[in-house]
Coordinates of C-alpha atoms and ligand atoms in Angstrom, one line a residue:
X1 CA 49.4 22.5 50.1
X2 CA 47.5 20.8 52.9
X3 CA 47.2 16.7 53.4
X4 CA 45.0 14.9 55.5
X5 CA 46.5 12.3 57.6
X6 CA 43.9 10.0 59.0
X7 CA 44.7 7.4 62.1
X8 CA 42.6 3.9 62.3
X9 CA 39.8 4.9 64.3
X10 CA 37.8 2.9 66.0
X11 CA 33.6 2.7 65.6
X12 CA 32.4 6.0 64.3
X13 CA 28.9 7.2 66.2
X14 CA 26.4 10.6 66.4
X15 CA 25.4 12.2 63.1
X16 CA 26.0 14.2 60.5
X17 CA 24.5 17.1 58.2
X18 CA 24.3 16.6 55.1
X19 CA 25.4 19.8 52.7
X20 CA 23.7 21.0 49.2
X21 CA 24.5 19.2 46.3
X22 CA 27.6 20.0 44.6
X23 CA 26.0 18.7 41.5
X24 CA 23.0 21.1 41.7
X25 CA 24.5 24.0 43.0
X26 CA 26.1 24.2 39.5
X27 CA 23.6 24.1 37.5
X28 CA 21.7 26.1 39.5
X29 CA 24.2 29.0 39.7
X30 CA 24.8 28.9 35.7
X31 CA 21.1 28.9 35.3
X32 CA 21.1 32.7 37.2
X33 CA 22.3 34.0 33.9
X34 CA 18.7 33.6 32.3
X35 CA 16.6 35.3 35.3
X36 CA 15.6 39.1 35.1
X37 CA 15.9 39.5 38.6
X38 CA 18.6 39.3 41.4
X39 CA 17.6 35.7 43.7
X40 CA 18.9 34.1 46.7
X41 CA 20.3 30.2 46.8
X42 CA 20.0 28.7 49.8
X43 CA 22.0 25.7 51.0
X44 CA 24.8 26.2 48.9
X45 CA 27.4 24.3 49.1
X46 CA 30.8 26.2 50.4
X47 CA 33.2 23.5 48.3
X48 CA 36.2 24.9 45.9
X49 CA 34.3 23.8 42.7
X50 CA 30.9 26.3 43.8
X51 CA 33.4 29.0 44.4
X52 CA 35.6 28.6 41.4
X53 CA 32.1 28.9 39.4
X54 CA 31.1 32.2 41.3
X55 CA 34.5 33.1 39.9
X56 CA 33.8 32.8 37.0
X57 CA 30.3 33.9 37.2
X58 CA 32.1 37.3 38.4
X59 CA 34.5 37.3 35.4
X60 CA 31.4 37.4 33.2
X61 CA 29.9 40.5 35.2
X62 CA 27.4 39.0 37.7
X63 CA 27.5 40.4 41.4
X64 CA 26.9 38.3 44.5
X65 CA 26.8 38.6 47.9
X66 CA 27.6 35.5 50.8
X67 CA 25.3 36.7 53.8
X68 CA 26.4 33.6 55.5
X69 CA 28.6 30.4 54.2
X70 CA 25.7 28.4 52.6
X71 CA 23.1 31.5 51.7
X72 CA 24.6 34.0 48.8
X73 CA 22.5 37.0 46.9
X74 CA 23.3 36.7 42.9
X75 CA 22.7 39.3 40.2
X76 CA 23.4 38.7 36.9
X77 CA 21.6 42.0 35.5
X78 CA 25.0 43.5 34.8
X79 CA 26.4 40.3 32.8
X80 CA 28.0 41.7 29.5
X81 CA 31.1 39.3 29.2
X82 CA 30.6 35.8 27.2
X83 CA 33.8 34.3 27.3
X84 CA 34.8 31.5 29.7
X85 CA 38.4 31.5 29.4
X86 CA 40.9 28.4 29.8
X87 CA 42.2 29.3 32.8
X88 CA 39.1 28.8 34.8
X89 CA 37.1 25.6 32.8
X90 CA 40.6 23.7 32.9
X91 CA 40.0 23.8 36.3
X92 CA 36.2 22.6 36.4
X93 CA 34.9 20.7 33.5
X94 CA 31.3 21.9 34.5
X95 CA 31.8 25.4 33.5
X96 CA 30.6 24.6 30.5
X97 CA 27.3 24.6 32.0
X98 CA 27.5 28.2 31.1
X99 CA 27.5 27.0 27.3
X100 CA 23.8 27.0 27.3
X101 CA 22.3 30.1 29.1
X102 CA 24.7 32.4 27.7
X103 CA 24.4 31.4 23.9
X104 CA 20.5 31.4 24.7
X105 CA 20.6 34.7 25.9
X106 CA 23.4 36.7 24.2
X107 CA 23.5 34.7 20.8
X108 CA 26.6 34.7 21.3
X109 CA 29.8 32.9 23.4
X110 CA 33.1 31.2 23.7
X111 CA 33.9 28.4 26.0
X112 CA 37.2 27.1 26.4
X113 CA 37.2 23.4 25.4
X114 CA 37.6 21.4 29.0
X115 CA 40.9 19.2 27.7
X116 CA 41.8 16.1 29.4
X117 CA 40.4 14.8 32.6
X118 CA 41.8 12.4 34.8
X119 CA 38.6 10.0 34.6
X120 CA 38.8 9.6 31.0
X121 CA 38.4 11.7 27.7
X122 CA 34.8 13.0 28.6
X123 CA 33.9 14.8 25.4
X124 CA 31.6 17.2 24.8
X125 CA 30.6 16.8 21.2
X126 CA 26.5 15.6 22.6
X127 CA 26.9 19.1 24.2
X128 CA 28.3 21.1 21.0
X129 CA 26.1 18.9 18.4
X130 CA 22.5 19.7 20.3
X131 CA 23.4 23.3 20.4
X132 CA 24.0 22.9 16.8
X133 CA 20.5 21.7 16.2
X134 CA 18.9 24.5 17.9
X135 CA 20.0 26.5 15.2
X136 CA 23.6 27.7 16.9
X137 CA 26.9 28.1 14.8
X138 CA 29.7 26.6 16.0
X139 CA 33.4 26.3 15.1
X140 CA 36.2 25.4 17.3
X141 CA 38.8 27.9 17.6
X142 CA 42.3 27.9 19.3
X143 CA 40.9 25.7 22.4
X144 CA 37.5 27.1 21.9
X145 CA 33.8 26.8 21.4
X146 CA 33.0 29.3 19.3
X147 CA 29.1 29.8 19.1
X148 CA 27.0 32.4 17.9
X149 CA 23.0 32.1 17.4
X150 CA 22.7 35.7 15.8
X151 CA 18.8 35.0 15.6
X152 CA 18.6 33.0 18.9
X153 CA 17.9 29.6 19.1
X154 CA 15.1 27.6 17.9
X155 CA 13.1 24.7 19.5
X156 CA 14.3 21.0 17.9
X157 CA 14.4 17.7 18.8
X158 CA 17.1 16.5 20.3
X159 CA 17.8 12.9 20.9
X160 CA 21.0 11.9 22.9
X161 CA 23.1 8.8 22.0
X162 CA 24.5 9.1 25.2
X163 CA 22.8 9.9 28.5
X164 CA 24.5 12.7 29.6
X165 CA 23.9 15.2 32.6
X166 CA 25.6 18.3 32.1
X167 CA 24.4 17.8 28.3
X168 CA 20.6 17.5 29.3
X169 CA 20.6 20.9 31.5
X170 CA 22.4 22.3 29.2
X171 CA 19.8 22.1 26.6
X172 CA 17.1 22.3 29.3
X173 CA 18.6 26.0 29.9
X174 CA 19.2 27.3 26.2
X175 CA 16.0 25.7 25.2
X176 CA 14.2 27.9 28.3
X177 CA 15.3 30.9 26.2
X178 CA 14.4 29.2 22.6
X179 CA 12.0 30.3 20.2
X180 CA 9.1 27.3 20.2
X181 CA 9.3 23.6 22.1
X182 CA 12.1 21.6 22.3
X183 CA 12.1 17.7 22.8
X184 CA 15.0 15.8 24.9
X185 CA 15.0 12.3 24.3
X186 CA 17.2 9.6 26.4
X187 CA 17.4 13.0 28.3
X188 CA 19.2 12.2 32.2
X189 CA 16.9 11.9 34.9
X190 CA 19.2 12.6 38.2
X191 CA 17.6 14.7 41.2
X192 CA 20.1 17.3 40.0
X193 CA 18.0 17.5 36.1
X194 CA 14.7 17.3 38.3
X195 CA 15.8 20.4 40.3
X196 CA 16.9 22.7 37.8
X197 CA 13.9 21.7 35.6
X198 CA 11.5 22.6 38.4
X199 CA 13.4 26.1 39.0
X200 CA 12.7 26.6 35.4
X201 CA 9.2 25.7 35.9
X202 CA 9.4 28.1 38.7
X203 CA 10.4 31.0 36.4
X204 CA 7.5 30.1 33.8
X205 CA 9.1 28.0 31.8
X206 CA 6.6 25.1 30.9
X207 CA 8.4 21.6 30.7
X208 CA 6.5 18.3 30.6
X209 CA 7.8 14.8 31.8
X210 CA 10.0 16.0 34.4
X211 CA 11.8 13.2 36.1
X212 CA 11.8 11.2 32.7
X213 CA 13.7 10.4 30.0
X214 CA 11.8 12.7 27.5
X215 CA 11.2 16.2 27.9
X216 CA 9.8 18.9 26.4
X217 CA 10.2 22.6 27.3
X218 CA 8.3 25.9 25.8
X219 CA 10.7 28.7 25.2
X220 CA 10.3 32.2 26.2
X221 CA 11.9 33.1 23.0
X222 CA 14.7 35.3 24.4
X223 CA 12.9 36.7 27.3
X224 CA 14.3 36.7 30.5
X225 CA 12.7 34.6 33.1
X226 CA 11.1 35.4 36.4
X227 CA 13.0 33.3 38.9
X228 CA 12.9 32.6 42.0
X229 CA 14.5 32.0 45.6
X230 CA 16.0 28.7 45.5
X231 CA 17.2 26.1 48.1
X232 CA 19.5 23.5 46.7
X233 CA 18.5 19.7 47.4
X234 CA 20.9 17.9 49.9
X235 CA 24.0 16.1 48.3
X236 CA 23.2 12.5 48.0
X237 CA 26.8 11.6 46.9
X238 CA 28.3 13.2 50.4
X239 CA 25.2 11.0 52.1
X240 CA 26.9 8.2 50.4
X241 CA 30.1 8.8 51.5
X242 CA 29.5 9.1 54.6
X243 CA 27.2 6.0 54.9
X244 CA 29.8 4.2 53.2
X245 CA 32.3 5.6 56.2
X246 CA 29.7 4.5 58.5
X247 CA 29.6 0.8 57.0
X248 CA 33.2 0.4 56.4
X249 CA 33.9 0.7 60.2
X250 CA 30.8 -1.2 61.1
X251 CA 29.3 1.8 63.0
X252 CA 25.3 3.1 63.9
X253 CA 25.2 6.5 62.2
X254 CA 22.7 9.0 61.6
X255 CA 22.4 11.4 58.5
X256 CA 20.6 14.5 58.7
X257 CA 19.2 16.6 56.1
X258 CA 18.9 14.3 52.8
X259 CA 16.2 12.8 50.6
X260 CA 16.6 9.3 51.5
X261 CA 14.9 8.2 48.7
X262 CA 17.5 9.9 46.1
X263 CA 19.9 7.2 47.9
X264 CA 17.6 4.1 46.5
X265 CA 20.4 2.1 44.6
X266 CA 22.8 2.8 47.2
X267 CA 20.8 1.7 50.5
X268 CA 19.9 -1.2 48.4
X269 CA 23.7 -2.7 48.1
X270 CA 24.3 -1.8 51.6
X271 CA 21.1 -3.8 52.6
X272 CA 22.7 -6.7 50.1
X273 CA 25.9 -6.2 52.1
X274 CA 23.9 -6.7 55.5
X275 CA 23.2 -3.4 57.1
X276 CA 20.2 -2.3 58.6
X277 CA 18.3 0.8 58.3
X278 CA 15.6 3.1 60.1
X279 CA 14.6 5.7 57.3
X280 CA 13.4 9.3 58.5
X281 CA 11.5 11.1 55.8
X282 CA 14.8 13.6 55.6
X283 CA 17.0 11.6 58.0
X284 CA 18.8 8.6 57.5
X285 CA 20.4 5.4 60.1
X286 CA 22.6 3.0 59.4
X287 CA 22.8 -0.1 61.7
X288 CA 25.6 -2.0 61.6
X289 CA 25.8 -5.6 59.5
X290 CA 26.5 -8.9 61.7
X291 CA 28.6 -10.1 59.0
X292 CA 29.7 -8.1 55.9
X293 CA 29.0 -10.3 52.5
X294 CA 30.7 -9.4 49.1
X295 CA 28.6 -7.7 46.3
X296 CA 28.5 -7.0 42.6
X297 CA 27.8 -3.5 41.4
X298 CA 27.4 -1.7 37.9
X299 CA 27.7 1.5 37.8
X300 CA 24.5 3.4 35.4
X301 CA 22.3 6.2 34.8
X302 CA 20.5 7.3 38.2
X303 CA 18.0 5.4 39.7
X304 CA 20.8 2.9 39.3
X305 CA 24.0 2.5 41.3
X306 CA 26.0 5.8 40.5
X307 CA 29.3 5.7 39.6
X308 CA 30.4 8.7 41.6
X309 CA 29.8 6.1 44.5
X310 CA 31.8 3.2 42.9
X311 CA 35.2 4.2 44.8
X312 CA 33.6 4.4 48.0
X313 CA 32.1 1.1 47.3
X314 CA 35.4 -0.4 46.5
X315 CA 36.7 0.9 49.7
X316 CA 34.0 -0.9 51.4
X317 CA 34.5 -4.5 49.7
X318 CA 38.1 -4.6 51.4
X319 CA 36.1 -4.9 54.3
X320 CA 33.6 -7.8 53.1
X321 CA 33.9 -11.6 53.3
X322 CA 34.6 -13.0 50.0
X323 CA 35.4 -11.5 46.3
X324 CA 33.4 -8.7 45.2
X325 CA 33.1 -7.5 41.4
X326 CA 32.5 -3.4 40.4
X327 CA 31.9 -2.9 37.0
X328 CA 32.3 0.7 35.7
X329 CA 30.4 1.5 33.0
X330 CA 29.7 5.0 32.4
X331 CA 33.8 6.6 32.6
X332 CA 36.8 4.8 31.3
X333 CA 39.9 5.4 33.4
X334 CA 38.2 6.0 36.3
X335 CA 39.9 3.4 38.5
X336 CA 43.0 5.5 39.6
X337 CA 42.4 5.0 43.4
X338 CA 43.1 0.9 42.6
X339 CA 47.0 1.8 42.5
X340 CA 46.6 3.8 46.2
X341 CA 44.1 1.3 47.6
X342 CA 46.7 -1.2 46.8
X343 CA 49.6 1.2 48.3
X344 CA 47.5 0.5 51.6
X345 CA 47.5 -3.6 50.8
X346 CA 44.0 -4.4 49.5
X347 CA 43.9 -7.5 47.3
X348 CA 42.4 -6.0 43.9
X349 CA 42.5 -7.6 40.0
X350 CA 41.8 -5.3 37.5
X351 CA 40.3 -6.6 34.3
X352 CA 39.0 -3.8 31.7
X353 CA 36.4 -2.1 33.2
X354 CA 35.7 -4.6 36.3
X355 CA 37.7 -4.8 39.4
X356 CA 37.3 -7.8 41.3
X357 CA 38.4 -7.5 45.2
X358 CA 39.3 -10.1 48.0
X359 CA 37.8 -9.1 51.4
X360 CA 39.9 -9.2 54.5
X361 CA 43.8 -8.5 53.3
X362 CA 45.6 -6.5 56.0
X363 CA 45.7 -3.1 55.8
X364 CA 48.7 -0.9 56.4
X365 CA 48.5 3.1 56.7
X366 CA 50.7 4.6 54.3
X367 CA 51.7 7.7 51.8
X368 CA 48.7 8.0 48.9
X369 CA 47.4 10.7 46.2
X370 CA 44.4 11.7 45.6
X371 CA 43.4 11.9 42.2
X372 CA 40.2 12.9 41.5
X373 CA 37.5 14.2 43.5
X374 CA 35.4 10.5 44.4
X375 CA 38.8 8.4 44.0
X376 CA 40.2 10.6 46.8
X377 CA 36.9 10.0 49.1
X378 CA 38.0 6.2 49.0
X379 CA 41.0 6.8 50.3
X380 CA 39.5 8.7 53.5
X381 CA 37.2 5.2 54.3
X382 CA 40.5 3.0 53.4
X383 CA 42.3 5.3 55.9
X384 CA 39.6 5.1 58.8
X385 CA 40.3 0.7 58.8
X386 CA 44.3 0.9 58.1
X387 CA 46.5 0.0 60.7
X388 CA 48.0 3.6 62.2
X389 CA 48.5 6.6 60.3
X390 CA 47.3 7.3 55.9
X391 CA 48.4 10.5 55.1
X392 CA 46.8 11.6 52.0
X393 CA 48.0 14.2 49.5
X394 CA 46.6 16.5 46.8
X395 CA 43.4 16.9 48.9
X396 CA 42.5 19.7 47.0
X397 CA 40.8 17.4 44.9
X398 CA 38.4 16.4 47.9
X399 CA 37.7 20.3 48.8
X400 CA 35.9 20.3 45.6
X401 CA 33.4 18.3 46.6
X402 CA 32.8 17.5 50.1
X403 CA 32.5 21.1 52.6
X404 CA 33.9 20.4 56.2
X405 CA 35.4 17.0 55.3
X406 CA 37.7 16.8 58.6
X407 CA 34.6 18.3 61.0
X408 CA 32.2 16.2 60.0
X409 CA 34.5 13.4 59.9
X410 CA 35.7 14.3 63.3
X411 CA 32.5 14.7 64.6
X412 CA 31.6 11.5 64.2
X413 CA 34.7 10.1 66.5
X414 CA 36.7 9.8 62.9
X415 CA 40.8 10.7 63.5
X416 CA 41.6 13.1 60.6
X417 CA 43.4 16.2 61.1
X418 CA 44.6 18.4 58.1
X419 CA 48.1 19.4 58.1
X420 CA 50.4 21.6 55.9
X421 CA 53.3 19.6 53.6
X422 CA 56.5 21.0 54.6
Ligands
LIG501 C1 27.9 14.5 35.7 C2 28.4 14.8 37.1 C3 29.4 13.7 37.5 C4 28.9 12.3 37.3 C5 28.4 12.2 35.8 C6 27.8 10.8 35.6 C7 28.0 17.1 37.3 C8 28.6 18.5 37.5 N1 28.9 16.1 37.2 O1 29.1 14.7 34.9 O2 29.7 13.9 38.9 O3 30.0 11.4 37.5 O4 27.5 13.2 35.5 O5 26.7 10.6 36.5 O6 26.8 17.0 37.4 N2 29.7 12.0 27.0 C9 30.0 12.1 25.7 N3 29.8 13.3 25.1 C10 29.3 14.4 25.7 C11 29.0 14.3 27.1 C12 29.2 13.1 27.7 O7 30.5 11.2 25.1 O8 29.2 15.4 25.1 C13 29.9 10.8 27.8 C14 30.9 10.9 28.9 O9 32.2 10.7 28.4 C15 30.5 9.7 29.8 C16 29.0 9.7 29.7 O10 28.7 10.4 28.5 O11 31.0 8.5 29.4 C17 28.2 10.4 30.8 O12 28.8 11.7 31.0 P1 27.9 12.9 31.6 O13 26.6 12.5 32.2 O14 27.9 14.0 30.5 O15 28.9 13.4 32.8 P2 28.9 14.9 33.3 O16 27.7 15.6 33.0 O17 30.2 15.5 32.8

């Protein structure tokens, strides 16, 4: 298994490429499975959790082809398996982003029930109940979601109590293949929803109020769709992290290749912190803050602060003058990289759901874990300020997410190098 060990580096500089969206690219690939004909996806990520998908993807019978690391050919013409077995959700909670498509266009399948995740209990009964209302059976056997829709799904209404990603493109891809409309209400209105409703729209699917919180889409009732080439939007989580990388050492960066304006909340609290920036309509600078002031943060819904930034943002408060509060709101549990930031010294109080932390404590490199997949990436920004060397283990959970970590870490004058545990 490999670690990263990371030496305090001095001033980062230069820029960096920003990849696809993780978050897209999933979607994206599960929504293949309701297109009559083969496509390319462009700008694909090449992280462990986009490849563990085309795994399973391949399980199920579709064919594809990488003709370079970011640029694959996919054909799901051949798809005659339904079943996504334990072995591969347990691993990635988002394959049941294959819940919707294939119910909608086989009537029928079984996903294994994701289990336990580290950031909390993260059902998915919004998921199981809105398939339910668009006319699906569904029992849950030995680990499993057993559905079956022998008459395919209808259009319904569907109102979330929740707001819920995964759960709204679910429902946006079943009810693509449904028989009538369907209405999403409180439906989630990240970039990630807005791409994969406009490659619908792309296909002929006809959805109105893209981009807000209600939808409504026209099935095709069961026919396939007529999609098209498609080049996923740039990460805006990885554009975090590495402005946050950027910020924590003080630095001028650039960021190439992102949609600044995905990054609204984010820029914001940096500005509140005291950098500067010069915005590029797909590039991004940070300039660096005089003095670094503590904040308060709430993680919500996008446009608001996300909370797969709220690690990275902790990391950064070690660095600011004063006591900053970050208030998690949408996961519980998902402060596990407080016991490693402390590992390295930072003064942090943990109360609930808020973490309050005290600026300016000494920082000491030293052995930590990674956890989960954002937790982890606030360990690579406390590493880049620690005095000498952070070694950081279980990094698989950071090659899920973030493609050429060490390069573009290195790149920009950071110290990593990955190295194999004895
Ligand atoms: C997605 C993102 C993840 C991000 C999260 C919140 C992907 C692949 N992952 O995850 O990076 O952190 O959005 O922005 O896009 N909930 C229920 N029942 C359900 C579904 C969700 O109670 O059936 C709850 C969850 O436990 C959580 C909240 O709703 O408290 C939001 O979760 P959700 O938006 O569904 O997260 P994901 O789609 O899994």
């Amino acid at each position: 298994m490999d670690f990263l060990r990371i030496t305090q580096s001095p001033k980062l500089q230069g820029e960096v490429q920003i990849s696809g969206a993780k978050n897209s690219a999933l979607p994206i690939l599960t929504s293949t499975l309701l297109s009559k004909n083969p496509l390319k996806i462009h700008n694909l990520p090449n992280v462990a959790d986009v490849n563990t998908l085309l795994k399973l993807l391949g399980i199920l019978g579709a064919e594809h082809e990488k003709f370079s690391a970011n640029h694959i050919y996919i054909d799901t013409s051949g798809v005659k398996e339904t079943k996504a077995t334990y072995d591969i959700v347990r691993k990635m909670r988002a394959s049941i982003l294959v819940l919707g498509p294939l119910l909608a266009r086989f009537g029928h399948c079984e996903v294994s029930l994701p289990g336990g995740c580290a950031i909390g209990a993260r059902p998915v009964d919004l998921h199981i109940k809105a398939m339910e209302k668009m006319g699906a059976e569904i029992v849950i056997e030995n680990g499993y979601i057993v559905a079956k829709a022998p008459s395919g799904l209808k259009g319904a209404n569907i109102v979330f109590d929740k707001i819920t990603v995964t759960g709204t493109e679910n429902v946006l891809m079943a009810a693509a293949l449904a028989k009538g409309k369907t209405t999403i209400i409180n439906a989630a209105k990240e970039p990630e929803v807005v791409q994969l409703c406009e490659i619908l729209q792309e296909g002929g699917v006809q959805i109105v109020g893209i981009g807000s919180s209600e939808l409504e889409i026209t099935g095709s009732d069961g026919e396939l769709l007529d999609m098209k080439d498609i080049k996923v939007i740039a990460d805006r989580i990885e554009a975090g992290t590495y402005l946050c990388a950027g910020a924590i050492t003080n630095s001028c960066i650039t960021l190439k290749s992102l949609i600044p304006h995905h990054l609204q909340a984010v820029i914001e609290k940096l500005e509140e912190i005291g950098f500067g920036f010069e915005i590029g309509e797909d590039s991004l600078k940070l300039l660096p803050a005089k003095k670094l002031q503590a904040f308060e943060v709430r993680t919500a819904e996008y446009p608001a602060f996300p909370t797969d930034m709220q690690a990275q943002f902790m990391a950064l408060a070690m660095q600011c003058e004063g006591v900053s509060s970050i208030e998690e709101r949408l996961f519980e549990n998902r402060f596990m990289h407080v016991s490693e930031l402390q590992r390295l010294g930072a003064n942090i109080t943990l109360r609930g759901n808020i973490a309050s932390v005290s600026g300016g404590a000494e920082l000491k490199g030293a052995d930590v874990m990674a956890t989960d997949l954002r937790a982890s990436s606030a360990l690579v920004l406390a590493g880049l300020i620690a005095q000498g060397e952070t070694n950081i283990h279980r990094i698989y959970h950071l090659d899920r997410g973030y493609e050429k970590l060490e390069d573009k870490l290195i790149s920009l004058g950071a110290k990593v190098e990955r190295l194999r545990e004895e």
